[in-house]
Amino acid sequence: MLPVCAPYVNEPVQNVNKQVHVEAAACEYLSVVHANFNTELRTYNRLNLYRECSFHLCLTTNENMEIQLACELPRVQNMVHVQGSAKPRLVTPGEVIYQDTSFMRGHGTYMEEGVQVASVAGYVTRVNRLITVTPLRQVYQGAVGDTIVGRITQVQTNRWKVDVNSRLDAELRLSNIQLPGGEQRRSNLEDERGMRGLLREGDLVCVEVQKISDDGLLRLAARSIKYGKLSQGTLLAVSPSLIVQDKQRMHDLPCGARVVFGANGYVYITPTVPQEQASTYTVNFEEVPVDIRKTIGRLRNCIKLLAIHSIMISPTSVTSAFDISVEQEYEIKDLLKPDVMQDVAMATVQMLNE
């Protein structure tokens, strides 16, 4: 029954039955109002009690805990070393780089009203009179001769599609790989039928960029013995701009692991094996010792913390971070904690600047 307002209740009622119903409705309305009032009062009291307890808890916690604001923490990015520049200059889109018109315009810049302006956010790089801006985060564009790491996504006729951290999947043709056994011959119909036996979806490969099409498609090749299928390792993806440009991409570190620093930002860590075994297309199912697996895990976390703090990734920086984590006796899982990552990153930068 709907509640009735008070003025309607006070009006004279001729019919006795109607008067009884009106009085019952009025009583029900008053009981509902009273119940709602009690509920709101109890809620209000609970809120006040919660606020008092929270305030008391904050006071008690602050007395026993040392609080450090984020703005008081040292800025690691100010100490990051950039290859080829002692004092790197960071610019934002639309910022004037140089007003001297004698400089040549490179990638990441454009001319506006006679001055050179940055079109992306990144570090300014100067080579003689050529000015370019290297983006902090970018999609891999590719360059002929780059050694990269990719993952097979599709098996098609006479070719594989490879994910190389670019806007398009790259292409690896059957004629551009070294056949098992190192045979120097043309691929035939039997080789096409056995393509999935060589590389299938999900396999990791180390290849070289052979050609770049007009539409940006990368054409890959794996003709050398140092290229081929990768197994028994872990893959880590970082920004391509953080990988130091180096002709040698495969490094055997002193800690007992091999790291492939792909130019496309894919870093692959694997146990150190002879080169002739690393280039085969067969999967090695031998058990990796526990100490080697721990080394690979520590290297992976060290590379991750370097990437998070925008420190250039190279064999020197990775080895320094690895040694610092071992000297300070950090557990492998503790290297993923923000405070530990910052401590190792700062110590690595200081060691590199010495």
CSV table of C-alpha atoms in Angstrom, one decimal:
chain,number,residue,atom,x,y,z
A,1,MET,CA,0.0,0.0,0.0
A,2,LEU,CA,1.4,3.4,-0.9
A,3,PRO,CA,2.2,5.8,1.9
A,4,VAL,CA,-0.2,8.7,2.4
A,5,CYS,CA,0.9,12.2,3.2
A,6,ALA,CA,0.0,13.8,6.6
A,7,PRO,CA,-2.4,16.6,5.2
A,8,TYR,CA,-4.6,13.9,3.6
A,9,VAL,CA,-4.8,12.0,6.9
A,10,ASN,CA,-6.1,15.0,8.9
A,11,GLU,CA,-9.0,15.6,6.5
A,12,PRO,CA,-12.5,14.5,7.8
A,13,VAL,CA,-13.6,11.1,6.5
A,14,GLN,CA,-17.2,10.2,6.3
A,15,ASN,CA,-16.9,6.5,5.8
A,16,VAL,CA,-15.7,4.5,8.7
A,17,ASN,CA,-14.0,1.8,6.6
A,18,LYS,CA,-12.1,4.4,4.6
A,19,GLN,CA,-11.0,6.1,7.9
A,20,VAL,CA,-9.6,2.8,9.1
A,21,HIS,CA,-7.6,2.3,5.9
A,22,VAL,CA,-6.2,5.8,6.1
A,23,GLU,CA,-5.1,5.4,9.7
A,24,ALA,CA,-3.4,2.1,8.9
A,25,ALA,CA,-1.6,3.7,5.9
A,26,ALA,CA,-0.4,6.6,8.1
A,27,CYS,CA,1.0,4.2,10.7
A,28,GLU,CA,2.8,2.2,8.1
A,29,TYR,CA,4.3,5.4,6.6
A,30,LEU,CA,5.5,6.6,10.1
A,31,SER,CA,7.1,3.2,10.8
A,32,VAL,CA,9.0,3.3,7.5
A,33,VAL,CA,10.2,6.8,8.2
A,34,HIS,CA,11.4,5.8,11.6
A,35,ALA,CA,13.2,2.7,10.3
A,36,ASN,CA,15.0,4.7,7.6
A,37,PHE,CA,16.0,7.3,10.2
A,38,ASN,CA,17.5,4.6,12.5
A,39,THR,CA,19.3,3.0,9.5
A,40,GLU,CA,20.9,6.3,8.5
A,41,LEU,CA,21.8,7.1,12.1
A,42,ARG,CA,23.6,3.8,12.5
A,43,THR,CA,25.4,4.3,9.1
A,44,TYR,CA,26.5,7.8,10.2
A,45,ASN,CA,27.8,6.5,13.5
A,46,ARG,CA,29.8,3.7,11.7
A,47,LEU,CA,31.3,6.2,9.3
A,48,ASN,CA,32.4,8.4,12.2
A,49,LEU,CA,33.9,5.5,14.0
A,50,TYR,CA,35.7,4.4,10.9
A,51,ARG,CA,37.2,7.8,10.4
A,52,GLU,CA,38.4,8.0,14.0
A,53,CYS,CA,39.9,4.6,13.7
A,54,SER,CA,41.6,5.4,10.4
A,55,PHE,CA,43.0,8.7,11.7
A,56,HIS,CA,44.3,6.9,14.9
A,57,LEU,CA,45.8,4.2,12.7
A,58,CYS,CA,47.5,6.7,10.5
A,59,LEU,CA,48.9,8.5,13.5
A,60,THR,CA,50.1,5.2,15.0
A,61,THR,CA,51.7,4.1,11.7
A,62,ASN,CA,53.4,7.4,11.0
A,63,GLU,CA,55.1,7.2,14.4
A,64,ASN,CA,56.8,3.9,13.6
A,65,MET,CA,57.3,4.2,9.8
A,66,GLU,CA,59.6,6.4,7.9
A,67,ILE,CA,57.9,7.9,4.8
A,68,GLN,CA,59.8,9.1,1.8
A,69,LEU,CA,58.0,11.0,-1.0
A,70,ALA,CA,58.5,10.0,-4.6
A,71,CYS,CA,59.8,13.5,-5.5
A,72,GLU,CA,62.6,13.1,-3.0
A,73,LEU,CA,64.0,10.0,-4.7
A,74,PRO,CA,67.0,10.5,-7.0
A,75,ARG,CA,66.2,10.7,-10.6
A,76,VAL,CA,67.9,7.8,-12.3
A,77,GLN,CA,67.1,9.0,-15.9
A,78,ASN,CA,69.3,12.0,-15.4
A,79,MET,CA,72.3,9.7,-15.1
A,80,VAL,CA,71.6,7.5,-18.0
A,81,HIS,CA,74.4,7.3,-20.5
A,82,VAL,CA,73.6,7.6,-24.2
A,83,GLN,CA,76.0,6.2,-26.7
A,84,GLY,CA,78.0,8.9,-28.6
A,85,SER,CA,77.0,11.8,-26.4
A,86,ALA,CA,78.7,12.9,-23.1
A,87,LYS,CA,75.8,15.2,-22.2
A,88,PRO,CA,72.6,14.0,-23.9
A,89,ARG,CA,69.9,16.5,-24.7
A,90,LEU,CA,66.3,15.5,-24.4
A,91,VAL,CA,63.8,17.3,-26.6
A,92,THR,CA,60.0,17.1,-26.9
A,93,PRO,CA,57.9,17.5,-30.1
A,94,GLY,CA,57.7,21.1,-31.3
A,95,GLU,CA,60.9,22.1,-29.4
A,96,VAL,CA,63.5,24.1,-31.3
A,97,ILE,CA,66.7,22.2,-31.7
A,98,TYR,CA,69.0,24.7,-33.5
A,99,GLN,CA,68.3,28.1,-35.1
A,100,ASP,CA,71.4,27.7,-37.3
A,101,THR,CA,70.3,26.9,-40.8
A,102,SER,CA,73.6,25.4,-41.8
A,103,PHE,CA,72.7,22.1,-40.1
A,104,MET,CA,71.2,19.3,-42.2
A,105,ARG,CA,67.8,18.0,-41.2
A,106,GLY,CA,67.7,14.3,-40.3
A,107,HIS,CA,65.1,11.8,-39.0
A,108,GLY,CA,62.9,13.1,-36.2
A,109,THR,CA,63.2,16.8,-37.3
A,110,TYR,CA,61.5,19.3,-39.6
A,111,MET,CA,62.0,22.9,-40.6
A,112,GLU,CA,59.6,25.6,-39.5
A,113,GLU,CA,60.1,29.3,-40.1
A,114,GLY,CA,63.8,28.8,-40.8
A,115,VAL,CA,64.6,26.8,-37.6
A,116,GLN,CA,65.0,23.1,-37.0
A,117,VAL,CA,62.2,21.6,-34.8
A,118,ALA,CA,61.9,18.2,-33.2
A,119,SER,CA,59.0,16.0,-34.4
A,120,VAL,CA,59.4,13.3,-31.8
A,121,ALA,CA,60.5,13.0,-28.2
A,122,GLY,CA,64.0,11.7,-27.8
A,123,TYR,CA,67.7,12.4,-27.7
A,124,VAL,CA,69.5,14.8,-30.1
A,125,THR,CA,72.3,13.1,-32.0
A,126,ARG,CA,74.7,15.1,-34.1
A,127,VAL,CA,77.1,13.6,-36.7
A,128,ASN,CA,79.1,16.4,-38.3
A,129,ARG,CA,76.4,18.7,-39.6
A,130,LEU,CA,73.6,16.2,-39.6
A,131,ILE,CA,71.1,16.5,-36.7
A,132,THR,CA,68.7,13.6,-35.9
A,133,VAL,CA,66.4,12.8,-32.9
A,134,THR,CA,66.4,9.2,-31.6
A,135,PRO,CA,63.0,8.4,-30.2
A,136,LEU,CA,62.8,7.1,-26.7
A,137,ARG,CA,60.2,4.5,-27.7
A,138,GLN,CA,59.8,3.4,-31.3
A,139,VAL,CA,58.6,0.6,-33.6
A,140,TYR,CA,61.4,-1.3,-35.2
A,141,GLN,CA,61.9,-0.1,-38.8
A,142,GLY,CA,64.7,-2.3,-39.9
A,143,ALA,CA,68.0,-1.8,-41.6
A,144,VAL,CA,69.9,-4.1,-44.0
A,145,GLY,CA,72.4,-6.2,-42.2
A,146,ASP,CA,70.7,-6.1,-38.8
A,147,THR,CA,70.8,-9.3,-36.7
A,148,ILE,CA,67.4,-9.8,-35.1
A,149,VAL,CA,65.4,-12.4,-33.2
A,150,GLY,CA,61.9,-13.3,-34.4
A,151,ARG,CA,59.1,-15.8,-33.7
A,152,ILE,CA,57.4,-17.9,-36.5
A,153,THR,CA,53.7,-17.0,-36.8
A,154,GLN,CA,52.7,-18.7,-40.1
A,155,VAL,CA,54.0,-21.4,-42.4
A,156,GLN,CA,53.1,-20.6,-46.0
A,157,THR,CA,54.2,-21.8,-49.4
A,158,ASN,CA,58.0,-21.5,-49.7
A,159,ARG,CA,58.1,-19.0,-46.8
A,160,TRP,CA,57.6,-18.3,-43.2
A,161,LYS,CA,56.0,-15.3,-41.6
A,162,VAL,CA,58.0,-14.0,-38.6
A,163,ASP,CA,57.1,-11.6,-35.8
A,164,VAL,CA,60.0,-9.2,-35.5
A,165,ASN,CA,58.5,-6.5,-33.3
A,166,SER,CA,57.6,-4.3,-36.3
A,167,ARG,CA,54.4,-3.0,-37.8
A,168,LEU,CA,54.4,-5.9,-40.4
A,169,ASP,CA,55.4,-9.5,-40.1
A,170,ALA,CA,58.7,-10.2,-41.8
A,171,GLU,CA,59.2,-12.8,-44.5
A,172,LEU,CA,61.7,-15.7,-44.5
A,173,ARG,CA,61.9,-17.7,-47.7
A,174,LEU,CA,62.9,-21.3,-47.9
A,175,SER,CA,65.6,-20.4,-50.4
A,176,ASN,CA,67.2,-18.0,-47.9
A,177,ILE,CA,68.0,-20.5,-45.2
A,178,GLN,CA,70.8,-23.0,-44.8
A,179,LEU,CA,69.4,-26.5,-45.3
A,180,PRO,CA,70.2,-29.1,-42.6
A,181,GLY,CA,73.6,-30.6,-43.0
A,182,GLY,CA,75.0,-27.4,-44.6
A,183,GLU,CA,74.2,-28.6,-48.1
A,184,GLN,CA,74.6,-26.0,-50.8
A,185,ARG,CA,71.8,-26.8,-53.3
A,186,ARG,CA,68.5,-25.6,-54.5
A,187,SER,CA,65.4,-26.4,-52.4
A,188,ASN,CA,63.1,-28.9,-54.0
A,189,LEU,CA,59.6,-30.2,-53.5
A,190,GLU,CA,60.6,-32.5,-50.7
A,191,ASP,CA,62.1,-29.5,-48.8
A,192,GLU,CA,58.8,-27.6,-49.2
A,193,ARG,CA,56.9,-30.5,-47.8
A,194,GLY,CA,59.2,-30.7,-44.8
A,195,MET,CA,59.1,-26.9,-44.0
A,196,ARG,CA,57.1,-27.5,-40.8
A,197,GLY,CA,59.7,-30.0,-39.7
A,198,LEU,CA,62.4,-27.2,-39.8
A,199,LEU,CA,60.4,-24.3,-38.4
A,200,ARG,CA,56.8,-24.3,-37.1
A,201,GLU,CA,54.6,-21.8,-35.4
A,202,GLY,CA,56.0,-20.5,-32.2
A,203,ASP,CA,59.7,-21.3,-32.9
A,204,LEU,CA,62.3,-18.6,-32.3
A,205,VAL,CA,64.9,-17.9,-35.0
A,206,CYS,CA,68.0,-15.7,-35.2
A,207,VAL,CA,68.1,-14.1,-38.7
A,208,GLU,CA,69.6,-11.2,-40.7
A,209,VAL,CA,67.7,-8.5,-42.5
A,210,GLN,CA,68.5,-9.0,-46.2
A,211,LYS,CA,66.2,-6.5,-47.9
A,212,ILE,CA,63.5,-3.9,-47.1
A,213,SER,CA,60.6,-3.6,-49.5
A,214,ASP,CA,59.0,-0.3,-50.5
A,215,ASP,CA,56.0,-1.0,-48.2
A,216,GLY,CA,58.3,-1.6,-45.2
A,217,LEU,CA,58.2,-5.5,-45.4
A,218,LEU,CA,61.4,-7.0,-44.1
A,219,ARG,CA,62.9,-9.9,-46.1
A,220,LEU,CA,65.1,-12.1,-43.9
A,221,ALA,CA,67.9,-14.6,-44.5
A,222,ALA,CA,69.7,-17.2,-42.4
A,223,ARG,CA,72.4,-18.5,-44.8
A,224,SER,CA,75.3,-18.3,-42.3
A,225,ILE,CA,76.1,-21.0,-39.7
A,226,LYS,CA,75.5,-18.5,-36.8
A,227,TYR,CA,71.9,-18.0,-37.7
A,228,GLY,CA,69.0,-20.5,-37.4
A,229,LYS,CA,66.6,-21.9,-34.8
A,230,LEU,CA,66.9,-21.0,-31.1
A,231,SER,CA,66.1,-23.4,-28.3
A,232,GLN,CA,66.5,-23.8,-24.5
A,233,GLY,CA,66.4,-20.2,-23.5
A,234,THR,CA,64.2,-17.2,-22.6
A,235,LEU,CA,63.0,-14.2,-24.6
A,236,LEU,CA,62.7,-10.7,-23.3
A,237,ALA,CA,61.2,-7.7,-25.3
A,238,VAL,CA,62.6,-4.2,-24.7
A,239,SER,CA,62.5,-1.0,-26.7
A,240,PRO,CA,64.7,-1.1,-29.8
A,241,SER,CA,66.1,2.3,-29.0
A,242,LEU,CA,67.7,0.9,-25.8
A,243,ILE,CA,69.8,-1.7,-27.7
A,244,VAL,CA,73.3,-0.4,-28.3
A,245,GLN,CA,74.3,-0.5,-32.0
A,246,ASP,CA,77.0,-3.1,-32.4
A,247,LYS,CA,78.2,-5.2,-35.3
A,248,GLN,CA,78.5,-8.2,-33.0
A,249,ARG,CA,75.1,-9.2,-31.6
A,250,MET,CA,75.9,-12.6,-30.0
A,251,HIS,CA,77.9,-12.5,-26.9
A,252,ASP,CA,79.1,-15.2,-24.5
A,253,LEU,CA,79.1,-13.5,-21.1
A,254,PRO,CA,81.6,-14.6,-18.4
A,255,CYS,CA,78.7,-15.8,-16.2
A,256,GLY,CA,78.2,-18.8,-18.5
A,257,ALA,CA,75.3,-17.7,-20.7
A,258,ARG,CA,75.0,-16.5,-24.3
A,259,VAL,CA,72.9,-13.4,-25.0
A,260,VAL,CA,71.6,-12.3,-28.4
A,261,PHE,CA,70.9,-8.6,-28.5
A,262,GLY,CA,68.5,-8.3,-31.4
A,263,ALA,CA,68.4,-5.0,-33.1
A,264,ASN,CA,64.6,-5.2,-33.0
A,265,GLY,CA,64.5,-5.2,-29.2
A,266,TYR,CA,64.1,-8.9,-28.7
A,267,VAL,CA,66.8,-10.2,-26.3
A,268,TYR,CA,67.4,-14.0,-26.2
A,269,ILE,CA,69.3,-15.6,-23.3
A,270,THR,CA,70.5,-19.2,-23.6
A,271,PRO,CA,73.1,-21.5,-22.1
A,272,THR,CA,76.5,-21.3,-23.8
A,273,VAL,CA,76.8,-24.1,-26.4
A,274,PRO,CA,79.2,-24.7,-29.3
A,275,GLN,CA,78.3,-22.8,-32.4
A,276,GLU,CA,77.7,-25.9,-34.6
A,277,GLN,CA,75.1,-27.1,-32.1
A,278,ALA,CA,73.4,-23.7,-31.9
A,279,SER,CA,72.7,-23.5,-35.6
A,280,THR,CA,70.9,-26.8,-36.0
A,281,TYR,CA,67.2,-27.0,-36.6
A,282,THR,CA,66.7,-29.8,-34.1
A,283,VAL,CA,65.3,-29.2,-30.6
A,284,ASN,CA,67.6,-30.1,-27.7
A,285,PHE,CA,65.7,-31.7,-24.8
A,286,GLU,CA,68.7,-32.1,-22.5
A,287,GLU,CA,68.1,-30.9,-19.0
A,288,VAL,CA,69.8,-27.6,-18.2
A,289,PRO,CA,71.6,-27.5,-14.8
A,290,VAL,CA,70.0,-25.5,-12.0
A,291,ASP,CA,72.9,-23.1,-11.7
A,292,ILE,CA,72.7,-22.2,-15.4
A,293,ARG,CA,68.9,-21.7,-15.1
A,294,LYS,CA,69.4,-19.4,-12.1
A,295,THR,CA,72.0,-17.5,-14.1
A,296,ILE,CA,69.6,-17.0,-17.0
A,297,GLY,CA,66.9,-15.9,-14.7
A,298,ARG,CA,69.2,-13.3,-13.0
A,299,LEU,CA,70.3,-12.0,-16.4
A,300,ARG,CA,66.7,-11.7,-17.5
A,301,ASN,CA,65.8,-9.6,-14.5
A,302,CYS,CA,68.9,-7.5,-14.8
A,303,ILE,CA,68.0,-6.6,-18.4
A,304,LYS,CA,64.5,-5.9,-17.4
A,305,LEU,CA,65.5,-3.4,-14.7
A,306,LEU,CA,67.9,-1.7,-17.1
A,307,ALA,CA,65.1,-1.3,-19.6
A,308,ILE,CA,62.6,0.1,-17.0
A,309,HIS,CA,65.1,2.8,-16.0
A,310,SER,CA,66.0,3.6,-19.7
A,311,ILE,CA,69.6,2.5,-19.4
A,312,MET,CA,71.3,1.5,-22.7
A,313,ILE,CA,71.5,-2.3,-22.9
A,314,SER,CA,74.9,-3.7,-23.9
A,315,PRO,CA,77.1,-6.6,-22.8
A,316,THR,CA,79.0,-4.1,-20.5
A,317,SER,CA,75.9,-2.8,-18.8
A,318,VAL,CA,74.3,-6.2,-18.4
A,319,THR,CA,77.4,-7.7,-17.0
A,320,SER,CA,77.8,-4.8,-14.5
A,321,ALA,CA,74.2,-5.1,-13.3
A,322,PHE,CA,74.7,-8.9,-13.0
A,323,ASP,CA,77.8,-8.5,-10.9
A,324,ILE,CA,76.3,-5.9,-8.7
A,325,SER,CA,73.2,-8.1,-7.9
A,326,VAL,CA,75.5,-11.0,-7.0
A,327,GLU,CA,77.8,-8.8,-4.8
A,328,GLN,CA,74.8,-7.4,-2.9
A,329,GLU,CA,73.4,-10.9,-2.5
A,330,TYR,CA,70.0,-10.1,-4.0
A,331,GLU,CA,67.7,-13.0,-4.7
A,332,ILE,CA,66.6,-13.5,-8.3
A,333,LYS,CA,63.0,-12.8,-7.4
A,334,ASP,CA,64.0,-9.7,-5.4
A,335,LEU,CA,65.4,-8.0,-8.6
A,336,LEU,CA,61.7,-7.4,-9.7
A,337,LYS,CA,61.0,-5.2,-6.6
A,338,PRO,CA,60.9,-1.5,-7.4
A,339,ASP,CA,63.3,-0.4,-4.7
A,340,VAL,CA,65.8,-3.1,-5.5
A,341,MET,CA,65.6,-2.4,-9.2
A,342,GLN,CA,66.4,1.3,-8.6
A,343,ASP,CA,69.3,0.5,-6.3
A,344,VAL,CA,70.9,-1.9,-8.9
A,345,ALA,CA,70.2,0.6,-11.7
A,346,MET,CA,71.9,3.5,-9.9
A,347,ALA,CA,74.9,1.4,-9.0
A,348,THR,CA,75.2,0.2,-12.6
A,349,VAL,CA,75.1,3.8,-13.9
A,350,GLN,CA,77.8,4.8,-11.4
A,351,MET,CA,80.0,1.9,-12.4
A,352,LEU,CA,79.6,2.7,-16.1
A,353,ASN,CA,80.5,6.4,-15.5
A,354,GLU,CA,83.7,5.6,-13.7
